[in-house]
CSV table of C-alpha atoms in Angstrom, one decimal:
chain,number,residue,atom,x,y,z
X,17,GLY,CA,97.5,71.3,100.2
X,18,VAL,CA,95.7,73.9,98.1
X,19,PRO,CA,92.3,72.9,96.8
X,20,SER,CA,91.6,72.7,93.1
X,21,ASP,CA,88.6,74.1,91.2
X,22,GLU,CA,87.6,70.5,90.7
X,23,GLU,CA,87.3,70.1,94.5
X,24,GLN,CA,86.1,73.4,95.6
X,25,ALA,CA,84.3,75.4,92.8
X,26,THR,CA,80.6,75.9,93.5
X,27,GLY,CA,77.5,77.5,92.2
X,28,LEU,CA,77.4,79.0,88.7
X,29,GLU,CA,81.2,78.9,88.4
X,30,ARG,CA,81.2,75.1,88.9
X,31,LYS,CA,78.4,74.7,86.4
X,32,THR,CA,80.4,76.7,83.7
X,33,LEU,CA,83.5,74.6,84.5
X,34,GLU,CA,81.7,71.3,84.2
X,35,ALA,CA,80.0,72.3,81.0
X,36,MET,CA,83.3,73.4,79.4
X,37,LYS,CA,84.8,70.1,80.3
X,38,LYS,CA,82.1,68.4,78.3
X,39,GLY,CA,82.7,70.8,75.4
X,40,GLN,CA,79.5,72.7,76.1
X,41,ASP,CA,78.9,76.4,76.6
X,42,PRO,CA,75.4,76.9,78.0
X,43,TYR,CA,76.1,80.4,79.3
X,44,ASN,CA,77.4,81.8,76.1
X,45,ILE,CA,80.8,82.6,77.4
X,46,LEU,CA,82.6,82.0,74.1
X,47,LYS,CA,82.0,83.7,70.8
X,48,PRO,CA,79.5,81.7,68.7
X,49,LYS,CA,81.0,79.5,65.9
X,50,GLY,CA,81.4,81.5,62.7
X,51,ASN,CA,78.9,79.9,60.3
X,52,SER,CA,78.6,81.4,56.9
X,53,GLY,CA,74.8,82.1,57.1
X,54,THR,CA,73.8,80.3,53.9
X,55,LYS,CA,70.8,78.1,53.5
X,56,GLU,CA,73.0,75.0,53.9
X,57,ASP,CA,75.0,76.5,56.8
X,58,PRO,CA,72.8,78.9,58.7
X,59,HIS,CA,74.0,80.8,61.8
X,60,ILE,CA,73.0,78.7,64.8
X,61,VAL,CA,71.2,80.6,67.6
X,62,PRO,CA,71.0,78.7,70.8
X,63,SER,CA,67.9,79.4,73.0
X,64,VAL,CA,66.3,78.1,76.1
X,65,ASN,CA,62.9,79.4,74.9
X,66,ARG,CA,61.0,78.8,71.6
X,67,LYS,CA,62.1,82.2,70.2
X,68,ARG,CA,65.0,84.5,70.7
X,69,LEU,CA,65.8,88.1,69.5
X,70,VAL,CA,68.5,88.3,66.8
X,71,GLY,CA,70.4,91.5,66.0
X,72,CYS,CA,72.1,91.2,62.6
X,73,ILE,CA,75.0,93.5,61.8
X,74,CYS,CA,74.8,92.9,58.1
X,75,GLU,CA,78.1,94.4,57.2
X,76,GLU,CA,81.0,95.1,59.5
X,77,ASP,CA,80.7,98.5,61.2
X,78,ASN,CA,77.0,99.0,60.3
X,79,SER,CA,75.5,101.1,63.0
X,80,ALA,CA,71.9,100.1,62.2
X,81,VAL,CA,71.4,96.7,63.8
X,82,ILE,CA,68.6,94.7,62.2
X,83,TRP,CA,66.5,93.2,65.0
X,84,PHE,CA,64.0,90.4,64.6
X,85,TRP,CA,62.5,87.5,66.5
X,86,LEU,CA,63.8,84.1,65.5
X,87,HIS,CA,61.3,81.3,66.0
X,88,GLU,CA,61.9,77.6,66.4
X,89,GLY,CA,61.5,75.5,63.3
X,90,GLU,CA,62.7,76.4,59.7
X,91,SER,CA,65.5,78.8,59.4
X,92,GLN,CA,64.6,82.5,58.9
X,93,ARG,CA,66.4,85.2,56.9
X,94,CYS,CA,67.5,88.6,57.9
X,95,PRO,CA,65.1,91.1,56.3
X,96,SER,CA,68.0,93.3,55.2
X,97,CYS,CA,70.9,91.1,54.1
X,98,GLY,CA,69.2,87.7,53.8
X,99,ALA,CA,71.6,85.8,56.1
X,100,HIS,CA,70.0,82.5,57.4
X,101,TYR,CA,69.5,82.0,61.1
X,102,LYS,CA,68.3,78.8,62.8
X,103,LEU,CA,67.1,78.4,66.4
X,104,ALA,CA,68.7,75.5,68.4
X,105,HIS,CA,67.1,74.6,71.7
X,106,TYR,CA,69.1,73.8,74.7
X,107,ASP,CA,68.6,73.6,78.5
X,108,VAL,CA,70.7,75.4,81.1
X,109,PRO,CA,72.3,72.9,83.5
X,110,HIS,CA,70.1,72.4,86.6
Z,3,MET,CA,62.2,78.2,88.1
Z,4,ALA,CA,64.0,80.7,85.8
Z,5,HIS,CA,67.7,80.4,85.8
Z,6,GLN,CA,69.9,83.0,84.2
Z,7,THR,CA,71.4,82.0,80.8
Z,8,HIS,CA,74.4,84.3,81.0
Z,9,ALA,CA,77.6,84.0,83.0
Z,10,TYR,CA,77.5,87.4,84.6
Z,11,HIS,CA,76.8,88.3,88.2
Z,12,MET,CA,73.7,90.4,88.8
Z,13,VAL,CA,74.5,91.5,92.3
Z,14,ASP,CA,71.8,91.5,95.0
Z,15,PRO,CA,70.7,94.9,96.4
Z,16,SER,CA,73.3,96.1,98.9
Z,17,PRO,CA,73.5,99.0,101.4
Z,18,TRP,CA,77.3,99.4,101.2
Z,19,PRO,CA,77.4,101.8,98.2
Z,20,LEU,CA,75.1,104.2,100.2
Z,21,THR,CA,77.1,103.8,103.4
Z,22,GLY,CA,80.3,104.3,101.4
Z,23,ALA,CA,79.0,107.5,99.9
Z,24,THR,CA,77.9,108.7,103.4
Z,25,ALA,CA,81.3,107.8,104.7
Z,26,ALA,CA,83.0,109.8,102.0
Z,27,LEU,CA,80.9,112.8,102.9
Z,28,LEU,CA,81.7,112.5,106.6
Z,29,LEU,CA,85.4,112.1,105.8
Z,30,THR,CA,85.7,115.1,103.6
Z,31,SER,CA,83.6,117.4,105.7
Z,32,GLY,CA,85.5,116.0,108.7
Z,33,LEU,CA,88.8,117.0,107.2
Z,34,ALA,CA,87.5,120.5,106.7
Z,35,MET,CA,86.3,120.7,110.3
Z,36,TRP,CA,89.7,119.5,111.5
Z,37,PHE,CA,91.6,121.9,109.3
Z,38,HIS,CA,89.6,125.0,110.1
Z,39,TYR,CA,87.7,124.5,113.4
Z,40,ASN,CA,90.0,122.2,115.3
Z,41,SER,CA,87.4,119.4,115.7
Z,42,THR,CA,88.0,115.8,114.9
Z,43,THR,CA,84.6,114.3,115.6
Z,44,LEU,CA,83.3,114.3,112.1
Z,45,MET,CA,86.5,112.9,110.7
Z,46,ALA,CA,86.5,110.1,113.2
Z,47,LEU,CA,83.0,109.2,112.3
Z,48,GLY,CA,84.0,109.3,108.6
Z,49,LEU,CA,87.0,107.0,109.2
Z,50,LEU,CA,84.8,104.6,111.2
Z,51,THR,CA,82.0,104.4,108.5
Z,52,THR,CA,84.6,104.1,105.8
Z,53,LEU,CA,86.2,101.2,107.6
Z,54,MET,CA,82.9,99.5,108.3
Z,55,THR,CA,81.8,99.9,104.7
Z,56,MET,CA,85.0,98.4,103.3
Z,57,MET,CA,85.0,95.5,105.7
Z,58,GLN,CA,81.4,94.5,105.0
Z,59,TRP,CA,81.4,95.2,101.3
Z,60,TRP,CA,84.5,93.1,100.7
Z,61,ARG,CA,83.3,90.4,103.1
Z,62,ASP,CA,80.1,90.2,100.9
Z,63,ILE,CA,82.3,89.8,97.8
Z,64,VAL,CA,84.2,86.9,99.4
Z,65,ARG,CA,80.8,85.3,100.2
Z,66,GLU,CA,79.5,85.8,96.6
Z,67,SER,CA,82.7,84.4,95.0
Z,68,THR,CA,84.2,81.7,97.2
Z,69,PHE,CA,81.1,80.5,99.0
Z,70,GLN,CA,78.4,81.0,96.3
Z,71,GLY,CA,80.4,80.6,93.1
Z,72,HIS,CA,79.2,83.7,91.3
Z,73,HIS,CA,82.7,84.6,89.9
Z,74,THR,CA,82.7,82.8,86.6
Z,75,MET,CA,85.4,83.5,84.0
Z,76,PRO,CA,83.7,86.6,82.5
Z,77,VAL,CA,83.1,88.0,85.9
Z,78,GLN,CA,86.8,87.5,86.8
Z,79,LYS,CA,87.8,89.1,83.6
Z,80,GLY,CA,85.8,92.2,84.5
Z,81,LEU,CA,87.4,92.3,87.9
Z,82,ARG,CA,90.9,92.2,86.3
Z,83,TYR,CA,90.0,95.1,84.0
Z,84,GLY,CA,88.7,96.9,87.1
Z,85,MET,CA,91.8,96.4,89.1
Z,86,ILE,CA,94.1,97.5,86.3
Z,87,LEU,CA,92.1,100.6,85.7
Z,88,PHE,CA,92.1,101.4,89.4
Z,89,ILE,CA,95.9,101.0,89.6
Z,90,THR,CA,96.3,103.1,86.4
Z,91,SER,CA,94.3,105.9,88.1
Z,92,GLU,CA,96.6,105.7,91.1
Z,93,VAL,CA,99.6,105.9,88.8
Z,94,PHE,CA,98.2,109.2,87.6
Z,95,PHE,CA,97.6,110.3,91.1
Z,96,PHE,CA,101.3,109.9,91.8
Z,97,ILE,CA,102.3,111.5,88.5
Z,98,GLY,CA,100.8,114.7,89.9
Z,99,PHE,CA,103.1,114.7,92.9
Z,100,PHE,CA,106.2,113.9,90.8
Z,101,TRP,CA,105.2,116.7,88.5
Z,102,ALA,CA,105.1,119.0,91.5
Z,103,PHE,CA,108.5,117.8,92.7
Z,104,TYR,CA,110.2,118.2,89.3
Z,105,HIS,CA,108.5,121.6,88.7
Z,106,SER,CA,110.1,123.0,91.9
Z,107,SER,CA,113.4,121.1,91.8
Z,108,LEU,CA,114.4,121.5,88.1
Z,109,ALA,CA,114.3,125.3,88.3
Z,110,PRO,CA,114.9,126.2,92.0
Z,111,THR,CA,113.8,129.8,92.7
Z,112,PRO,CA,116.0,132.5,94.3
Z,113,GLU,CA,114.0,132.0,97.6
Z,114,LEU,CA,115.6,128.6,97.8
Z,115,GLY,CA,119.0,129.9,97.1
Z,116,GLY,CA,118.8,129.0,93.4
Z,117,ASN,CA,119.8,125.4,94.1
Z,118,TRP,CA,118.3,122.0,94.9
Z,119,PRO,CA,118.3,120.8,97.6
Z,120,PRO,CA,117.4,124.3,98.9
Z,121,THR,CA,119.9,126.1,101.1
Z,122,GLY,CA,119.6,124.9,104.7
Z,123,ILE,CA,118.0,121.6,103.8
Z,124,HIS,CA,120.1,118.5,104.7
Z,125,PRO,CA,118.6,115.7,102.7
Z,126,LEU,CA,118.6,112.1,103.9
Z,127,ASN,CA,121.5,110.0,102.7
Z,128,PRO,CA,120.1,107.8,100.0
Z,129,PHE,CA,122.5,105.0,100.8
Z,130,GLU,CA,121.4,104.5,104.3
Z,131,VAL,CA,117.8,103.6,105.4
Z,132,PRO,CA,116.3,104.5,102.0
Z,133,LEU,CA,118.5,102.0,100.3
Z,134,LEU,CA,117.5,99.3,102.8
Z,135,ASN,CA,113.9,100.2,102.2
Z,136,THR,CA,114.5,99.7,98.5
Z,137,ALA,CA,115.9,96.3,99.1
Z,138,VAL,CA,113.0,95.4,101.4
Z,139,LEU,CA,110.4,96.3,98.8
Z,140,LEU,CA,112.2,94.5,96.0
Z,141,ALA,CA,112.5,91.4,98.2
Z,142,SER,CA,108.8,91.6,98.9
Z,143,GLY,CA,108.3,91.4,95.1
Z,144,VAL,CA,110.3,88.3,95.0
Z,145,THR,CA,108.6,86.6,97.9
Z,146,ILE,CA,105.1,87.3,96.6
Z,147,THR,CA,106.0,85.8,93.3
Z,148,TRP,CA,107.3,82.8,95.2
Z,149,ALA,CA,104.0,82.6,97.0
Z,150,HIS,CA,102.0,82.8,93.8
Z,151,HIS,CA,103.9,80.0,92.1
Z,152,SER,CA,103.6,77.9,95.2
Z,153,LEU,CA,99.8,78.5,95.3
Z,154,MET,CA,99.5,77.5,91.6
Z,155,ALA,CA,101.6,74.4,92.3
Z,156,ALA,CA,99.3,73.5,95.2
Z,157,ASN,CA,102.1,73.8,97.7
Z,158,ARG,CA,100.2,75.1,100.7
Z,159,ASN,CA,103.0,75.4,103.2
Z,160,GLN,CA,105.4,77.3,101.0
Z,161,SER,CA,102.7,79.6,99.8
Z,162,ILE,CA,101.8,80.5,103.4
Z,163,GLN,CA,105.4,80.9,104.4
Z,164,ALA,CA,106.2,83.1,101.3
Z,165,LEU,CA,103.1,85.3,101.8
Z,166,THR,CA,103.9,85.7,105.5
Z,167,ILE,CA,107.4,86.9,104.7
Z,168,THR,CA,105.9,89.3,102.1
Z,169,VAL,CA,103.7,90.8,104.8
Z,170,THR,CA,106.5,91.0,107.2
Z,171,LEU,CA,108.7,92.9,104.7
Z,172,GLY,CA,105.8,95.3,104.1
Z,173,LEU,CA,105.4,96.0,107.8
Z,174,TYR,CA,109.2,96.3,108.1
Z,175,PHE,CA,109.2,99.0,105.4
Z,176,THR,CA,106.5,100.9,107.2
Z,177,ALA,CA,108.4,100.7,110.5
Z,178,LEU,CA,111.6,101.9,109.0
Z,179,GLN,CA,109.9,104.7,107.2
Z,180,ALA,CA,108.1,105.8,110.3
Z,181,MET,CA,111.5,105.9,112.1
Z,182,GLU,CA,112.9,108.0,109.2
Z,183,TYR,CA,110.0,110.4,109.4
Z,184,TYR,CA,110.6,110.8,113.2
Z,185,GLU,CA,114.4,111.3,112.8
Z,186,ALA,CA,114.4,113.5,109.7
Z,187,PRO,CA,116.1,116.9,110.2
Z,188,PHE,CA,113.5,118.6,108.1
Z,189,THR,CA,109.7,118.7,108.3
Z,190,ILE,CA,106.7,119.2,105.9
Z,191,ALA,CA,106.8,122.9,106.8
Z,192,ASP,CA,110.3,123.4,105.4
Z,193,GLY,CA,109.4,125.0,102.2
Z,194,VAL,CA,108.7,123.3,99.0
Z,195,TYR,CA,111.3,120.6,99.7
Z,196,GLY,CA,109.5,119.5,102.8
Z,197,SER,CA,106.1,119.7,101.0
Z,198,THR,CA,107.1,117.6,98.0
Z,199,PHE,CA,109.1,115.1,100.1
Z,200,PHE,CA,106.5,114.4,102.7
Z,201,VAL,CA,103.4,114.5,100.5
Z,202,ALA,CA,105.0,112.2,97.9
Z,203,THR,CA,106.6,109.7,100.3
Z,204,GLY,CA,103.6,110.1,102.7
Z,205,PHE,CA,101.1,109.0,100.1
Z,206,HIS,CA,103.4,106.2,99.1
Z,207,GLY,CA,103.6,105.1,102.7
Z,208,LEU,CA,99.9,105.1,103.0
Z,209,HIS,CA,99.7,102.9,99.9
Z,210,VAL,CA,102.2,100.5,101.4
Z,211,ILE,CA,99.9,100.2,104.5
Z,212,ILE,CA,96.9,99.6,102.2
Z,213,GLY,CA,98.9,97.0,100.2
Z,214,SER,CA,100.1,95.3,103.4
Z,215,THR,CA,96.5,95.2,104.7
Z,216,PHE,CA,95.3,93.6,101.4
Z,217,LEU,CA,98.1,91.0,101.7
Z,218,ILE,CA,97.2,90.2,105.3
Z,219,VAL,CA,93.6,89.6,104.2
Z,220,CYS,CA,94.9,87.3,101.5
Z,221,LEU,CA,97.1,85.5,104.0
Z,222,LEU,CA,94.1,84.8,106.2
Z,223,ARG,CA,92.0,83.6,103.2
Z,224,LEU,CA,94.9,81.4,102.0
Z,225,ILE,CA,95.1,79.8,105.4
Z,226,LYS,CA,91.3,79.3,105.4
Z,227,PHE,CA,91.5,77.5,102.0
Z,228,HIS,CA,89.6,80.1,100.0
Z,229,PHE,CA,92.0,80.1,97.0
Z,230,THR,CA,92.2,77.3,94.5
Z,231,THR,CA,95.2,76.5,92.3
Z,232,ALA,CA,93.5,78.1,89.2
Z,233,HIS,CA,91.2,80.7,90.8
Z,234,HIS,CA,92.7,83.2,93.2
Z,235,PHE,CA,92.1,86.6,91.8
Z,236,GLY,CA,92.0,88.4,95.2
Z,237,PHE,CA,95.6,87.2,95.6
Z,238,GLU,CA,96.6,88.3,92.1
Z,239,ALA,CA,95.0,91.7,92.7
Z,240,ALA,CA,97.0,92.1,95.9
Z,241,ALA,CA,100.2,91.1,94.1
Z,242,TRP,CA,99.6,93.6,91.3
Z,243,TYR,CA,99.0,96.3,93.9
Z,244,GLY,CA,102.1,95.4,95.8
Z,245,HIS,CA,104.2,95.5,92.6
Z,246,PHE,CA,102.7,98.9,91.8
Z,247,VAL,CA,103.6,100.3,95.2
Z,248,ASP,CA,107.2,98.9,94.7
Z,249,VAL,CA,107.5,100.6,91.3
Z,250,VAL,CA,106.3,103.9,92.8
Z,251,TRP,CA,109.0,103.6,95.5
Z,252,LEU,CA,111.7,103.0,92.9
Z,253,PHE,CA,110.7,106.2,91.1
Z,254,LEU,CA,110.6,108.1,94.5
Z,255,TYR,CA,114.0,106.7,95.4
Z,256,ILE,CA,115.6,107.7,92.1
Z,257,SER,CA,113.9,111.1,91.8
Z,258,ILE,CA,113.6,112.4,95.4
Z,259,TYR,CA,116.1,110.6,97.5
Z,260,TRP,CA,118.9,110.2,95.0
Z,261,TRP,CA,118.7,112.8,92.3
Z,262,GLY,CA,117.0,115.3,94.6
């Protein structure tokens, strides 16, 4: 018959399919979950490294994006609007 | 060992865009040489290089997708947008020729006898071969849908059979149209009627040939197990293109064959 993705997908495509099946999204295919950005509920920023660039669009349609490095550890706040961001480490599937 | 953390495909360096551009240059200058200096060498070179570029470029895409797994969901989404935009551009290409046809046929000049079809032109009977051609293309739309559903239902035999019938219908259309061209009582040189008729139907015929070729490649890939039940965008792209070609024919049939 006709093969299924389960049988025949390979490479990166296979990795994304297998991760999705486990409820994971290591390649950032989906939009991030909409956290509120408060101290109790910071925006979660996944990263394979110990720091990642964040671009905060403080209000919808703002054209000036606020860029800053987010380091692992305690959550940081956007220097313009004060939203909280927290780095969450993860590993890409090998 | 640094692996990418995104799902997109950063393509390896490739010579085919360069050979494609070269081929385009050879083809266009070759056309000029043929039109004005009665020489076909450059054009033949252009056709050859175009063909070689297409075959190798698309072969590489099959390798990258089916064999190496680079076509994740976001990549496939991009390809879908691309195909739709391309077909849209082709729609506008044909709109130009329909514009030309209606410009000349809605207000026929005195040189034509003030009527359409122009005096002296005996148009083809739309209820003979052109009607058969319409049925052939509409049927091919049905069979390719059958093939698609069979593919998604993992029914290999029916999928192959249906796609084979689709290809056969496409080739049948081409053969019928070629015969019509040969037997037609008017030529491209017969005033604006001949020009609009043969340029519009001619480009359509070329697109049928392109569509049939695409479908034949899909048939070969289907037989070689390239497609899965959920991932077979090459097939879908060919199906979209086939439907587009069918729709253009319907407009041609109504406007030029029937109303014209």
